Amino acid sequence: MRDLAYDLVILGSGSTAFAAALRAQELGKTAVMTEERTVGGTCVNRGCLPSKNLIEAARLVHDARNPRYPGLSGASLGVDFGTLVRQKDEIIAGYREKKYESLAGGKFRIEKGHARFLDPKTVAVDGKPLTGKAILIATGARPVLPEIEGLSEVPYLTSNLLTSEEDVELKELPRSLLIVGGGYIALELGQMFKRFGSEVTILERSENLLLHGYEPEVGPALREVFEEEGITVLTSATLNSVRRSGDGVIARVEIAGKSREIIAERLLVATGRRPNTAEIGIEKAGVHVGEEGQVLVDEYLRTNVPNVFAAGDVVGREQMSQMATPVGSQDGGIVAHNAFSGDLRSVNHRVVPRAIFIDPPLAVVGMTEAEAVAAGHRCWCRATPMSLVPRAGAIRDTKGFVKMVADAETNEVLGVTLLGNSAPEVIHEAAMALRFRAKVGDFIDLLHVYPTMAEALKIAAISRWKDPAKLSCCAE
Ligand SMILES: Cc1cc2nc3c(=O)[nH]c(=O)nc-3n(C[C@H](O)[C@H](O)[C@H](O)COP(=O)(O)OP(=O)(O)OC[C@H]3O[C@@H](n4cnc5c(N)ncnc54)[C@H](O)[C@@H]3O)c2cc1C
């Protein structure tokens, strides 16, 4: 083997890349990853972990100020945002070292710098060629910047604001924050900043929050929660232009045909993320991409070019994929398997549980009612309020609902939406059920620990045949 020839060359060093390199190493192969920013990619450095660290701190502030129990009086926790950011950076640095950087060095290495294809078998990192028997494109996604007049002339934040060791990290709490977009990043960060003390306005183009891909009950329920917390939610709102105003920005917005101006200290553009394929010389490899820039792959994560694979955020929604860390991590391993093990394993994106870490949290798996109907099912679909779940009542946290979507003839459960306490944990029961094609009755037959939020699923299932408001304790 020549010095710079590897079994596997990977563009990117995120969770997808690490999973592929580790599996290649297990199969006795050499691998090299490339990274132009911070090793570990989005999830550890500027996505999942930093956001969840600070969101939890914001929840503590909120809960202290708003105890749910009579007999507890509210207390104001001082918020030192700079210190919170520093502790977040420390946690992230430790995690990055333990779970990413320290793993390199065996049969795989990391080359720092910008990677571009020279041809289908060669990638150059800052001019240095690396050849691979197989190549994996795992360059992730980057924030979408919509065409807004004046945007390039004002300072603005993106979903990169939680990054560490980069200049774009936000280290001071804004007095006011205008967020463009109503997707999961906008909602998670919007609620977090409000709880830390910023005045937050969310501008969403559609007529409701989370309109696409979620049950229609979700948007109005979230709006109510957000407005109760003092977040301004403006829907059917188009941001036409922005300009500077002293230290901040002035946004001209059109809402239901009427134009108005909003002034904020900081502007956060959170209008989605798109696959990172624009600057990797993909045309030199001859790899096909779709309209959103996503790399087109088959069920084995092969591109149209032999021995060039793609996985993670960079494939967008191809093969029913989702832009989420566990999907890339599973699929990175599948790429190494398919490249080197001698047989082919296909991806399985039928059951992908997802969560949005707002409060109350939202978690979903499988189909929505609309998706089930579009797929030809006669649907039994019902939303049951969390107030019917004994634990929710006992701990005075009854916000939200559980919606179960099942085939009315076979009773197979096709999808679940949970909005409420512990939803990101509880959704796994539903995910396992979908994996094994469980029926509504299986949720009833399974004994659930009493009182838990997981009983929400059992109660939703019982509502198929009985009025769940007329149950005693945990009776079926
Ligand atoms: C604010 C935020 C919160 C999130 N929260 C969650 C969550 O709670 N749970 C969850 O599952 N997912 C979450 N995500 C999504 C998650 O971070 C991604 O799905 C995941 O990181 C994708 O992994 P990846 O390996 O495919 O890409 P990435 O982790 O993005 O890695 C790709 C890497 O490639 C590098 N790169 C790109 N182009 C080049 C090039 N030409 N040369 C060299 N290097 C290059 C990039 O710098 C990057 O480091 C969140 C994302 C954001 C932004």
PDB file of N, CA and C and ligand atoms in Angstrom, residues 10-18 33-52 55 100 111-116 123-125 137-143 158-162 166 184-185 188-189 273 276-277 279-281 311-315 322-329 353-357, ligand 1:
ATOM      1  N   ILE A  10     -12.788   9.010   3.326  1.00  0.00           N
ATOM      2  CA  ILE A  10     -14.081   9.579   3.717  1.00  0.00           C
ATOM      3  C   ILE A  10     -14.013  11.098   3.664  1.00  0.00           C
ATOM      4  N   LEU A  11     -14.958  11.701   2.971  1.00  0.00           N
ATOM      5  CA  LEU A  11     -15.074  13.158   3.006  1.00  0.00           C
ATOM      6  C   LEU A  11     -15.958  13.489   4.202  1.00  0.00           C
ATOM      7  N   GLY A  12     -15.365  14.132   5.220  1.00  0.00           N
ATOM      8  CA  GLY A  12     -16.106  14.454   6.434  1.00  0.00           C
ATOM      9  C   GLY A  12     -15.581  13.651   7.611  1.00  0.00           C
ATOM     10  N   SER A  13     -15.874  14.145   8.841  1.00  0.00           N
ATOM     11  CA  SER A  13     -15.444  13.415  10.044  1.00  0.00           C
ATOM     12  C   SER A  13     -16.538  13.449  11.097  1.00  0.00           C
ATOM     13  N   GLY A  14     -17.801  13.454  10.644  1.00  0.00           N
ATOM     14  CA  GLY A  14     -18.917  13.459  11.595  1.00  0.00           C
ATOM     15  C   GLY A  14     -19.241  12.049  12.073  1.00  0.00           C
ATOM     16  N   SER A  15     -20.422  11.903  12.667  1.00  0.00           N
ATOM     17  CA  SER A  15     -20.823  10.608  13.236  1.00  0.00           C
ATOM     18  C   SER A  15     -20.901   9.541  12.146  1.00  0.00           C
ATOM     19  N   THR A  16     -21.325   9.942  10.958  1.00  0.00           N
ATOM     20  CA  THR A  16     -21.430   8.989   9.848  1.00  0.00           C
ATOM     21  C   THR A  16     -20.044   8.480   9.475  1.00  0.00           C
ATOM     22  N   ALA A  17     -19.105   9.413   9.364  1.00  0.00           N
ATOM     23  CA  ALA A  17     -17.736   9.063   8.979  1.00  0.00           C
ATOM     24  C   ALA A  17     -17.103   8.152  10.032  1.00  0.00           C
ATOM     25  N   PHE A  18     -17.276   8.494  11.314  1.00  0.00           N
ATOM     26  CA  PHE A  18     -16.658   7.671  12.368  1.00  0.00           C
ATOM     27  C   PHE A  18     -17.230   6.252  12.361  1.00  0.00           C
ATOM     28  N   MET A  33     -10.171   9.920   7.228  1.00  0.00           N
ATOM     29  CA  MET A  33     -11.264  10.892   7.204  1.00  0.00           C
ATOM     30  C   MET A  33     -10.678  12.246   6.911  1.00  0.00           C
ATOM     31  N   THR A  34     -11.525  13.154   6.447  1.00  0.00           N
ATOM     32  CA  THR A  34     -11.033  14.505   6.182  1.00  0.00           C
ATOM     33  C   THR A  34     -11.936  15.486   6.909  1.00  0.00           C
ATOM     34  N   GLU A  35     -11.381  16.600   7.382  1.00  0.00           N
ATOM     35  CA  GLU A  35     -12.228  17.552   8.110  1.00  0.00           C
ATOM     36  C   GLU A  35     -11.712  18.966   7.934  1.00  0.00           C
ATOM     37  N   GLU A  36     -12.610  19.852   7.491  1.00  0.00           N
ATOM     38  CA  GLU A  36     -12.189  21.248   7.304  1.00  0.00           C
ATOM     39  C   GLU A  36     -12.561  22.115   8.505  1.00  0.00           C
ATOM     40  N   ARG A  37     -13.436  21.592   9.385  1.00  0.00           N
ATOM     41  CA  ARG A  37     -13.795  22.385  10.574  1.00  0.00           C
ATOM     42  C   ARG A  37     -13.288  21.646  11.806  1.00  0.00           C
ATOM     43  N   THR A  38     -14.216  21.210  12.689  1.00  0.00           N
ATOM     44  CA  THR A  38     -13.772  20.545  13.912  1.00  0.00           C
ATOM     45  C   THR A  38     -14.076  19.058  13.795  1.00  0.00           C
ATOM     46  N   VAL A  39     -13.105  18.236  14.199  1.00  0.00           N
ATOM     47  CA  VAL A  39     -13.293  16.784  14.126  1.00  0.00           C
ATOM     48  C   VAL A  39     -14.534  16.392  14.938  1.00  0.00           C
ATOM     49  N   GLY A  40     -15.335  15.507  14.371  1.00  0.00           N
ATOM     50  CA  GLY A  40     -16.548  15.068  15.071  1.00  0.00           C
ATOM     51  C   GLY A  40     -17.817  15.563  14.394  1.00  0.00           C
ATOM     52  N   GLY A  41     -17.689  16.634  13.602  1.00  0.00           N
ATOM     53  CA  GLY A  41     -18.831  17.098  12.814  1.00  0.00           C
ATOM     54  C   GLY A  41     -19.876  17.852  13.610  1.00  0.00           C
ATOM     55  N   THR A  42     -21.079  17.897  13.068  1.00  0.00           N
ATOM     56  CA  THR A  42     -22.128  18.780  13.573  1.00  0.00           C
ATOM     57  C   THR A  42     -22.665  18.347  14.931  1.00  0.00           C
ATOM     58  N   CYS A  43     -22.969  17.063  15.081  1.00  0.00           N
ATOM     59  CA  CYS A  43     -23.715  16.620  16.265  1.00  0.00           C
ATOM     60  C   CYS A  43     -22.987  16.980  17.548  1.00  0.00           C
ATOM     61  N   VAL A  44     -21.726  16.577  17.637  1.00  0.00           N
ATOM     62  CA  VAL A  44     -21.017  16.799  18.891  1.00  0.00           C
ATOM     63  C   VAL A  44     -20.602  18.260  19.053  1.00  0.00           C
ATOM     64  N   ASN A  45     -20.223  18.921  17.985  1.00  0.00           N
ATOM     65  CA  ASN A  45     -19.636  20.260  18.117  1.00  0.00           C
ATOM     66  C   ASN A  45     -20.643  21.406  18.117  1.00  0.00           C
ATOM     67  N   ARG A  46     -21.721  21.278  17.332  1.00  0.00           N
ATOM     68  CA  ARG A  46     -22.625  22.435  17.201  1.00  0.00           C
ATOM     69  C   ARG A  46     -24.080  22.027  17.064  1.00  0.00           C
ATOM     70  N   GLY A  47     -24.396  20.752  17.251  1.00  0.00           N
ATOM     71  CA  GLY A  47     -25.778  20.298  17.064  1.00  0.00           C
ATOM     72  C   GLY A  47     -26.355  19.681  18.314  1.00  0.00           C
ATOM     73  N   CYS A  48     -26.530  18.367  18.248  1.00  0.00           N
ATOM     74  CA  CYS A  48     -27.259  17.635  19.300  1.00  0.00           C
ATOM     75  C   CYS A  48     -26.781  17.957  20.716  1.00  0.00           C
ATOM     76  N   LEU A  49     -25.494  17.740  20.969  1.00  0.00           N
ATOM     77  CA  LEU A  49     -25.033  17.793  22.354  1.00  0.00           C
ATOM     78  C   LEU A  49     -24.997  19.202  22.932  1.00  0.00           C
ATOM     79  N   PRO A  50     -24.382  20.176  22.240  1.00  0.00           N
ATOM     80  CA  PRO A  50     -24.403  21.517  22.831  1.00  0.00           C
ATOM     81  C   PRO A  50     -25.822  22.043  23.024  1.00  0.00           C
ATOM     82  N   SER A  51     -26.712  21.755  22.052  1.00  0.00           N
ATOM     83  CA  SER A  51     -28.074  22.288  22.205  1.00  0.00           C
ATOM     84  C   SER A  51     -28.758  21.632  23.398  1.00  0.00           C
ATOM     85  N   LYS A  52     -28.584  20.316  23.538  1.00  0.00           N
ATOM     86  CA  LYS A  52     -29.289  19.652  24.648  1.00  0.00           C
ATOM     87  C   LYS A  52     -28.700  20.047  25.995  1.00  0.00           C
ATOM     88  N   ILE A  55     -30.240  23.570  26.554  1.00  0.00           N
ATOM     89  CA  ILE A  55     -31.708  23.504  26.674  1.00  0.00           C
ATOM     90  C   ILE A  55     -32.085  23.015  28.072  1.00  0.00           C
ATOM     91  N   TYR A 100     -14.557  10.704  19.789  1.00  0.00           N
ATOM     92  CA  TYR A 100     -14.154  10.926  18.397  1.00  0.00           C
ATOM     93  C   TYR A 100     -12.625  10.926  18.271  1.00  0.00           C
ATOM     94  N   GLU A 111      -7.253  13.599   8.234  1.00  0.00           N
ATOM     95  CA  GLU A 111      -6.499  14.656   7.545  1.00  0.00           C
ATOM     96  C   GLU A 111      -7.296  15.944   7.673  1.00  0.00           C
ATOM     97  N   LYS A 112      -6.660  16.979   8.201  1.00  0.00           N
ATOM     98  CA  LYS A 112      -7.372  18.249   8.355  1.00  0.00           C
ATOM     99  C   LYS A 112      -7.264  19.057   7.061  1.00  0.00           C
ATOM    100  N   GLY A 113      -8.357  19.647   6.629  1.00  0.00           N
ATOM    101  CA  GLY A 113      -8.338  20.490   5.437  1.00  0.00           C
ATOM    102  C   GLY A 113      -9.569  20.237   4.577  1.00  0.00           C
ATOM    103  N   HIS A 114      -9.697  21.048   3.548  1.00  0.00           N
ATOM    104  CA  HIS A 114     -10.866  20.937   2.663  1.00  0.00           C
ATOM    105  C   HIS A 114     -10.643  19.828   1.631  1.00  0.00           C
ATOM    106  N   ALA A 115     -11.598  18.925   1.544  1.00  0.00           N
ATOM    107  CA  ALA A 115     -11.461  17.786   0.623  1.00  0.00           C
ATOM    108  C   ALA A 115     -12.290  18.014  -0.640  1.00  0.00           C
ATOM    109  N   ARG A 116     -11.698  17.652  -1.768  1.00  0.00           N
ATOM    110  CA  ARG A 116     -12.400  17.736  -3.074  1.00  0.00           C
ATOM    111  C   ARG A 116     -12.029  16.526  -3.900  1.00  0.00           C
ATOM    112  N   VAL A 123      -9.282  11.843  -3.786  1.00  0.00           N
ATOM    113  CA  VAL A 123      -9.758  13.054  -3.118  1.00  0.00           C
ATOM    114  C   VAL A 123      -8.507  13.825  -2.715  1.00  0.00           C
ATOM    115  N   ALA A 124      -8.508  15.132  -2.946  1.00  0.00           N
ATOM    116  CA  ALA A 124      -7.352  15.921  -2.506  1.00  0.00           C
ATOM    117  C   ALA A 124      -7.749  16.734  -1.285  1.00  0.00           C
ATOM    118  N   VAL A 125      -6.889  16.710  -0.276  1.00  0.00           N
ATOM    119  CA  VAL A 125      -7.135  17.555   0.903  1.00  0.00           C
ATOM    120  C   VAL A 125      -6.109  18.669   0.870  1.00  0.00           C
ATOM    121  N   ILE A 137     -18.873   9.685   0.771  1.00  0.00           N
ATOM    122  CA  ILE A 137     -19.193  11.113   0.915  1.00  0.00           C
ATOM    123  C   ILE A 137     -20.058  11.245   2.170  1.00  0.00           C
ATOM    124  N   ALA A 138     -19.514  11.911   3.178  1.00  0.00           N
ATOM    125  CA  ALA A 138     -20.256  12.100   4.443  1.00  0.00           C
ATOM    126  C   ALA A 138     -20.023  13.525   4.914  1.00  0.00           C
ATOM    127  N   THR A 139     -20.306  14.459   4.015  1.00  0.00           N
ATOM    128  CA  THR A 139     -19.999  15.866   4.295  1.00  0.00           C
ATOM    129  C   THR A 139     -21.134  16.599   5.001  1.00  0.00           C
ATOM    130  N   GLY A 140     -22.204  15.886   5.364  1.00  0.00           N
ATOM    131  CA  GLY A 140     -23.249  16.489   6.177  1.00  0.00           C
ATOM    132  C   GLY A 140     -24.083  17.529   5.452  1.00  0.00           C
ATOM    133  N   ALA A 141     -24.574  18.494   6.219  1.00  0.00           N
ATOM    134  CA  ALA A 141     -25.454  19.525   5.665  1.00  0.00           C
ATOM    135  C   ALA A 141     -25.043  20.876   6.233  1.00  0.00           C
ATOM    136  N   ARG A 142     -25.511  21.930   5.580  1.00  0.00           N
ATOM    137  CA  ARG A 142     -25.203  23.273   6.087  1.00  0.00           C
ATOM    138  C   ARG A 142     -26.491  24.102   6.085  1.00  0.00           C
ATOM    139  N   PRO A 143     -26.505  25.214   6.840  1.00  0.00           N
ATOM    140  CA  PRO A 143     -27.736  25.998   6.900  1.00  0.00           C
ATOM    141  C   PRO A 143     -28.118  26.558   5.527  1.00  0.00           C
ATOM    142  N   THR A 158     -26.738  31.549  12.513  1.00  0.00           N
ATOM    143  CA  THR A 158     -27.373  30.366  11.925  1.00  0.00           C
ATOM    144  C   THR A 158     -27.347  29.265  12.980  1.00  0.00           C
ATOM    145  N   SER A 159     -27.736  28.052  12.586  1.00  0.00           N
ATOM    146  CA  SER A 159     -27.705  26.940  13.534  1.00  0.00           C
ATOM    147  C   SER A 159     -26.275  26.613  13.959  1.00  0.00           C
ATOM    148  N   ASN A 160     -25.298  27.320  13.415  1.00  0.00           N
ATOM    149  CA  ASN A 160     -23.906  27.181  13.856  1.00  0.00           C
ATOM    150  C   ASN A 160     -23.618  27.914  15.165  1.00  0.00           C
ATOM    151  N   LEU A 161     -24.604  28.632  15.701  1.00  0.00           N
ATOM    152  CA  LEU A 161     -24.316  29.523  16.827  1.00  0.00           C
ATOM    153  C   LEU A 161     -23.864  28.803  18.091  1.00  0.00           C
ATOM    154  N   LEU A 162     -24.124  27.495  18.188  1.00  0.00           N
ATOM    155  CA  LEU A 162     -23.729  26.762  19.388  1.00  0.00           C
ATOM    156  C   LEU A 162     -22.361  26.123  19.252  1.00  0.00           C
ATOM    157  N   GLU A 166     -14.962  28.075  17.322  1.00  0.00           N
ATOM    158  CA  GLU A 166     -15.098  28.770  16.038  1.00  0.00           C
ATOM    159  C   GLU A 166     -15.689  30.152  16.319  1.00  0.00           C
ATOM    160  N   TYR A 184     -37.451  22.529  13.668  1.00  0.00           N
ATOM    161  CA  TYR A 184     -37.060  22.081  15.004  1.00  0.00           C
ATOM    162  C   TYR A 184     -35.948  22.910  15.626  1.00  0.00           C
ATOM    163  N   ILE A 185     -35.004  23.386  14.811  1.00  0.00           N
ATOM    164  CA  ILE A 185     -33.909  24.172  15.397  1.00  0.00           C
ATOM    165  C   ILE A 185     -34.448  25.508  15.899  1.00  0.00           C
ATOM    166  N   GLU A 188     -36.419  24.730  19.206  1.00  0.00           N
ATOM    167  CA  GLU A 188     -35.562  24.387  20.350  1.00  0.00           C
ATOM    168  C   GLU A 188     -34.806  25.623  20.840  1.00  0.00           C
ATOM    169  N   LEU A 189     -34.182  26.341  19.893  1.00  0.00           N
ATOM    170  CA  LEU A 189     -33.366  27.481  20.316  1.00  0.00           C
ATOM    171  C   LEU A 189     -34.228  28.653  20.760  1.00  0.00           C
ATOM    172  N   ARG A 273     -31.701  23.024   6.566  1.00  0.00           N
ATOM    173  CA  ARG A 273     -30.316  22.651   6.246  1.00  0.00           C
ATOM    174  C   ARG A 273     -30.312  21.878   4.940  1.00  0.00           C
ATOM    175  N   ASN A 276     -24.378  19.122   1.901  1.00  0.00           N
ATOM    176  CA  ASN A 276     -23.128  19.811   1.592  1.00  0.00           C
ATOM    177  C   ASN A 276     -22.440  19.173   0.397  1.00  0.00           C
ATOM    178  N   THR A 277     -22.847  19.548  -0.811  1.00  0.00           N
ATOM    179  CA  THR A 277     -22.198  18.930  -1.976  1.00  0.00           C
ATOM    180  C   THR A 277     -21.695  19.971  -2.974  1.00  0.00           C
ATOM    181  N   GLU A 279     -19.257  22.184  -2.819  1.00  0.00           N
ATOM    182  CA  GLU A 279     -17.840  22.539  -2.965  1.00  0.00           C
ATOM    183  C   GLU A 279     -16.906  21.348  -2.800  1.00  0.00           C
ATOM    184  N   ILE A 280     -17.350  20.180  -3.253  1.00  0.00           N
ATOM    185  CA  ILE A 280     -16.487  19.005  -3.083  1.00  0.00           C
ATOM    186  C   ILE A 280     -16.057  18.428  -4.442  1.00  0.00           C
ATOM    187  N   GLY A 281     -16.230  19.204  -5.495  1.00  0.00           N
ATOM    188  CA  GLY A 281     -15.809  18.746  -6.826  1.00  0.00           C
ATOM    189  C   GLY A 281     -16.524  17.473  -7.237  1.00  0.00           C
ATOM    190  N   ALA A 311     -23.623   8.719   2.731  1.00  0.00           N
ATOM    191  CA  ALA A 311     -24.508   8.426   3.864  1.00  0.00           C
ATOM    192  C   ALA A 311     -24.568   9.630   4.791  1.00  0.00           C
ATOM    193  N   GLY A 312     -25.575   9.612   5.666  1.00  0.00           N
ATOM    194  CA  GLY A 312     -25.737  10.704   6.636  1.00  0.00           C
ATOM    195  C   GLY A 312     -26.532  11.853   6.041  1.00  0.00           C
ATOM    196  N   ASP A 313     -26.364  13.038   6.619  1.00  0.00           N
ATOM    197  CA  ASP A 313     -27.144  14.200   6.192  1.00  0.00           C
ATOM    198  C   ASP A 313     -26.999  14.489   4.702  1.00  0.00           C
ATOM    199  N   VAL A 314     -25.853  14.108   4.127  1.00  0.00           N
ATOM    200  CA  VAL A 314     -25.592  14.490   2.734  1.00  0.00           C
ATOM    201  C   VAL A 314     -26.517  13.778   1.743  1.00  0.00           C
ATOM    202  N   VAL A 315     -27.217  12.716   2.177  1.00  0.00           N
ATOM    203  CA  VAL A 315     -28.157  12.079   1.251  1.00  0.00           C
ATOM    204  C   VAL A 315     -29.577  12.637   1.428  1.00  0.00           C
ATOM    205  N   GLN A 322     -33.402  10.280   7.152  1.00  0.00           N
ATOM    206  CA  GLN A 322     -33.698  11.488   7.940  1.00  0.00           C
ATOM    207  C   GLN A 322     -32.367  12.109   8.320  1.00  0.00           C
ATOM    208  N   MET A 323     -32.349  13.433   8.428  1.00  0.00           N
ATOM    209  CA  MET A 323     -31.106  14.088   8.859  1.00  0.00           C
ATOM    210  C   MET A 323     -31.024  14.017  10.374  1.00  0.00           C
ATOM    211  N   ALA A 324     -30.511  12.929  10.888  1.00  0.00           N
ATOM    212  CA  ALA A 324     -30.381  12.748  12.329  1.00  0.00           C
ATOM    213  C   ALA A 324     -29.186  11.833  12.590  1.00  0.00           C
ATOM    214  N   THR A 325     -28.508  12.075  13.694  1.00  0.00           N
ATOM    215  CA  THR A 325     -27.254  11.378  13.969  1.00  0.00           C
ATOM    216  C   THR A 325     -27.354   9.856  13.951  1.00  0.00           C
ATOM    217  N   PRO A 326     -28.331   9.252  14.625  1.00  0.00           N
ATOM    218  CA  PRO A 326     -28.339   7.788  14.646  1.00  0.00           C
ATOM    219  C   PRO A 326     -28.520   7.173  13.269  1.00  0.00           C
ATOM    220  N   VAL A 327     -29.189   7.887  12.377  1.00  0.00           N
ATOM    221  CA  VAL A 327     -29.373   7.367  11.014  1.00  0.00           C
ATOM    222  C   VAL A 327     -28.018   7.308  10.311  1.00  0.00           C
ATOM    223  N   GLY A 328     -27.267   8.412  10.383  1.00  0.00           N
ATOM    224  CA  GLY A 328     -25.947   8.432   9.755  1.00  0.00           C
ATOM    225  C   GLY A 328     -25.011   7.415  10.389  1.00  0.00           C
ATOM    226  N   SER A 329     -25.102   7.270  11.709  1.00  0.00           N
ATOM    227  CA  SER A 329     -24.204   6.334  12.396  1.00  0.00           C
ATOM    228  C   SER A 329     -24.486   4.903  11.969  1.00  0.00           C
ATOM    229  N   PRO A 353     -37.342   6.780  14.846  1.00  0.00           N
ATOM    230  CA  PRO A 353     -37.919   7.671  15.858  1.00  0.00           C
ATOM    231  C   PRO A 353     -37.169   9.001  15.879  1.00  0.00           C
ATOM    232  N   ARG A 354     -37.905  10.087  16.068  1.00  0.00           N
ATOM    233  CA  ARG A 354     -37.282  11.424  16.081  1.00  0.00           C
ATOM    234  C   ARG A 354     -37.860  12.220  17.236  1.00  0.00           C
ATOM    235  N   ALA A 355     -37.094  13.173  17.729  1.00  0.00           N
ATOM    236  CA  ALA A 355     -37.614  14.006  18.824  1.00  0.00           C
ATOM    237  C   ALA A 355     -37.204  15.452  18.621  1.00  0.00           C
ATOM    238  N   ILE A 356     -38.040  16.341  19.132  1.00  0.00           N
ATOM    239  CA  ILE A 356     -37.682  17.757  19.202  1.00  0.00           C
ATOM    240  C   ILE A 356     -37.663  18.100  20.683  1.00  0.00           C
ATOM    241  N   PHE A 357     -36.514  18.632  21.133  1.00  0.00           N
ATOM    242  CA  PHE A 357     -36.311  18.778  22.576  1.00  0.00           C
ATOM    243  C   PHE A 357     -36.804  20.124  23.068  1.00  0.00           C
TER     244      PHE A 357
HETATM  245  C1  LIG B   1     -28.585  22.821  16.180  1.00  0.00           C
HETATM  246  C2  LIG B   1     -28.686  21.371  15.776  1.00  0.00           C
HETATM  247  C3  LIG B   1     -29.242  20.454  16.651  1.00  0.00           C
HETATM  248  C4  LIG B   1     -29.326  19.116  16.306  1.00  0.00           C
HETATM  249  N1  LIG B   1     -29.860  18.246  17.205  1.00  0.00           N
HETATM  250  C5  LIG B   1     -29.936  16.928  16.897  1.00  0.00           C
HETATM  251  C6  LIG B   1     -30.424  15.991  17.850  1.00  0.00           C
HETATM  252  O1  LIG B   1     -30.792  16.350  18.972  1.00  0.00           O
HETATM  253  N2  LIG B   1     -30.459  14.677  17.506  1.00  0.00           N
HETATM  254  C7  LIG B   1     -30.049  14.245  16.272  1.00  0.00           C
HETATM  255  O2  LIG B   1     -30.101  13.035  15.998  1.00  0.00           O
HETATM  256  N3  LIG B   1     -29.593  15.118  15.341  1.00  0.00           N
HETATM  257  C8  LIG B   1     -29.513  16.442  15.634  1.00  0.00           C
HETATM  258  N4  LIG B   1     -29.001  17.315  14.718  1.00  0.00           N
HETATM  259  C9  LIG B   1     -28.616  16.793  13.385  1.00  0.00           C
HETATM  260  C10 LIG B   1     -27.254  16.089  13.466  1.00  0.00           C
HETATM  261  O3  LIG B   1     -26.306  16.970  13.993  1.00  0.00           O
HETATM  262  C11 LIG B   1     -26.847  15.590  12.088  1.00  0.00           C
HETATM  263  O4  LIG B   1     -27.871  14.786  11.566  1.00  0.00           O
HETATM  264  C12 LIG B   1     -25.559  14.789  12.124  1.00  0.00           C
HETATM  265  O5  LIG B   1     -24.533  15.501  12.742  1.00  0.00           O
HETATM  266  C13 LIG B   1     -25.138  14.400  10.701  1.00  0.00           C
HETATM  267  O6  LIG B   1     -23.943  13.690  10.742  1.00  0.00           O
HETATM  268  P1  LIG B   1     -23.045  13.553   9.433  1.00  0.00           P
HETATM  269  O7  LIG B   1     -21.858  12.761   9.859  1.00  0.00           O
HETATM  270  O8  LIG B   1     -23.852  13.057   8.311  1.00  0.00           O
HETATM  271  O9  LIG B   1     -22.603  15.031   9.075  1.00  0.00           O
HETATM  272  P2  LIG B   1     -21.799  16.073   9.955  1.00  0.00           P
HETATM  273  O10 LIG B   1     -21.807  15.741  11.385  1.00  0.00           O
HETATM  274  O11 LIG B   1     -22.304  17.416   9.562  1.00  0.00           O
HETATM  275  O12 LIG B   1     -20.289  15.895   9.474  1.00  0.00           O
HETATM  276  C14 LIG B   1     -19.861  16.321   8.231  1.00  0.00           C
HETATM  277  C15 LIG B   1     -18.501  16.949   8.405  1.00  0.00           C
HETATM  278  O13 LIG B   1     -17.909  17.102   7.118  1.00  0.00           O
HETATM  279  C16 LIG B   1     -17.146  18.279   7.113  1.00  0.00           C
HETATM  280  N5  LIG B   1     -17.000  18.687   5.725  1.00  0.00           N
HETATM  281  C17 LIG B   1     -17.940  19.105   4.867  1.00  0.00           C
HETATM  282  N6  LIG B   1     -17.410  19.351   3.655  1.00  0.00           N
HETATM  283  C18 LIG B   1     -16.095  19.068   3.761  1.00  0.00           C
HETATM  284  C19 LIG B   1     -15.023  19.117   2.853  1.00  0.00           C
HETATM  285  N7  LIG B   1     -15.180  19.463   1.574  1.00  0.00           N
HETATM  286  N8  LIG B   1     -13.783  18.772   3.303  1.00  0.00           N
HETATM  287  C20 LIG B   1     -13.592  18.382   4.610  1.00  0.00           C
HETATM  288  N9  LIG B   1     -14.587  18.330   5.496  1.00  0.00           N
HETATM  289  C21 LIG B   1     -15.816  18.655   5.066  1.00  0.00           C
HETATM  290  C22 LIG B   1     -18.002  19.252   7.926  1.00  0.00           C
HETATM  291  O14 LIG B   1     -17.187  20.289   8.437  1.00  0.00           O
HETATM  292  C23 LIG B   1     -18.545  18.347   9.007  1.00  0.00           C
HETATM  293  O15 LIG B   1     -17.755  18.406  10.159  1.00  0.00           O
HETATM  294  C24 LIG B   1     -28.865  18.667  15.040  1.00  0.00           C
HETATM  295  C25 LIG B   1     -28.304  19.579  14.148  1.00  0.00           C
HETATM  296  C26 LIG B   1     -28.205  20.914  14.506  1.00  0.00           C
HETATM  297  C27 LIG B   1     -27.582  21.873  13.534  1.00  0.00           C
END
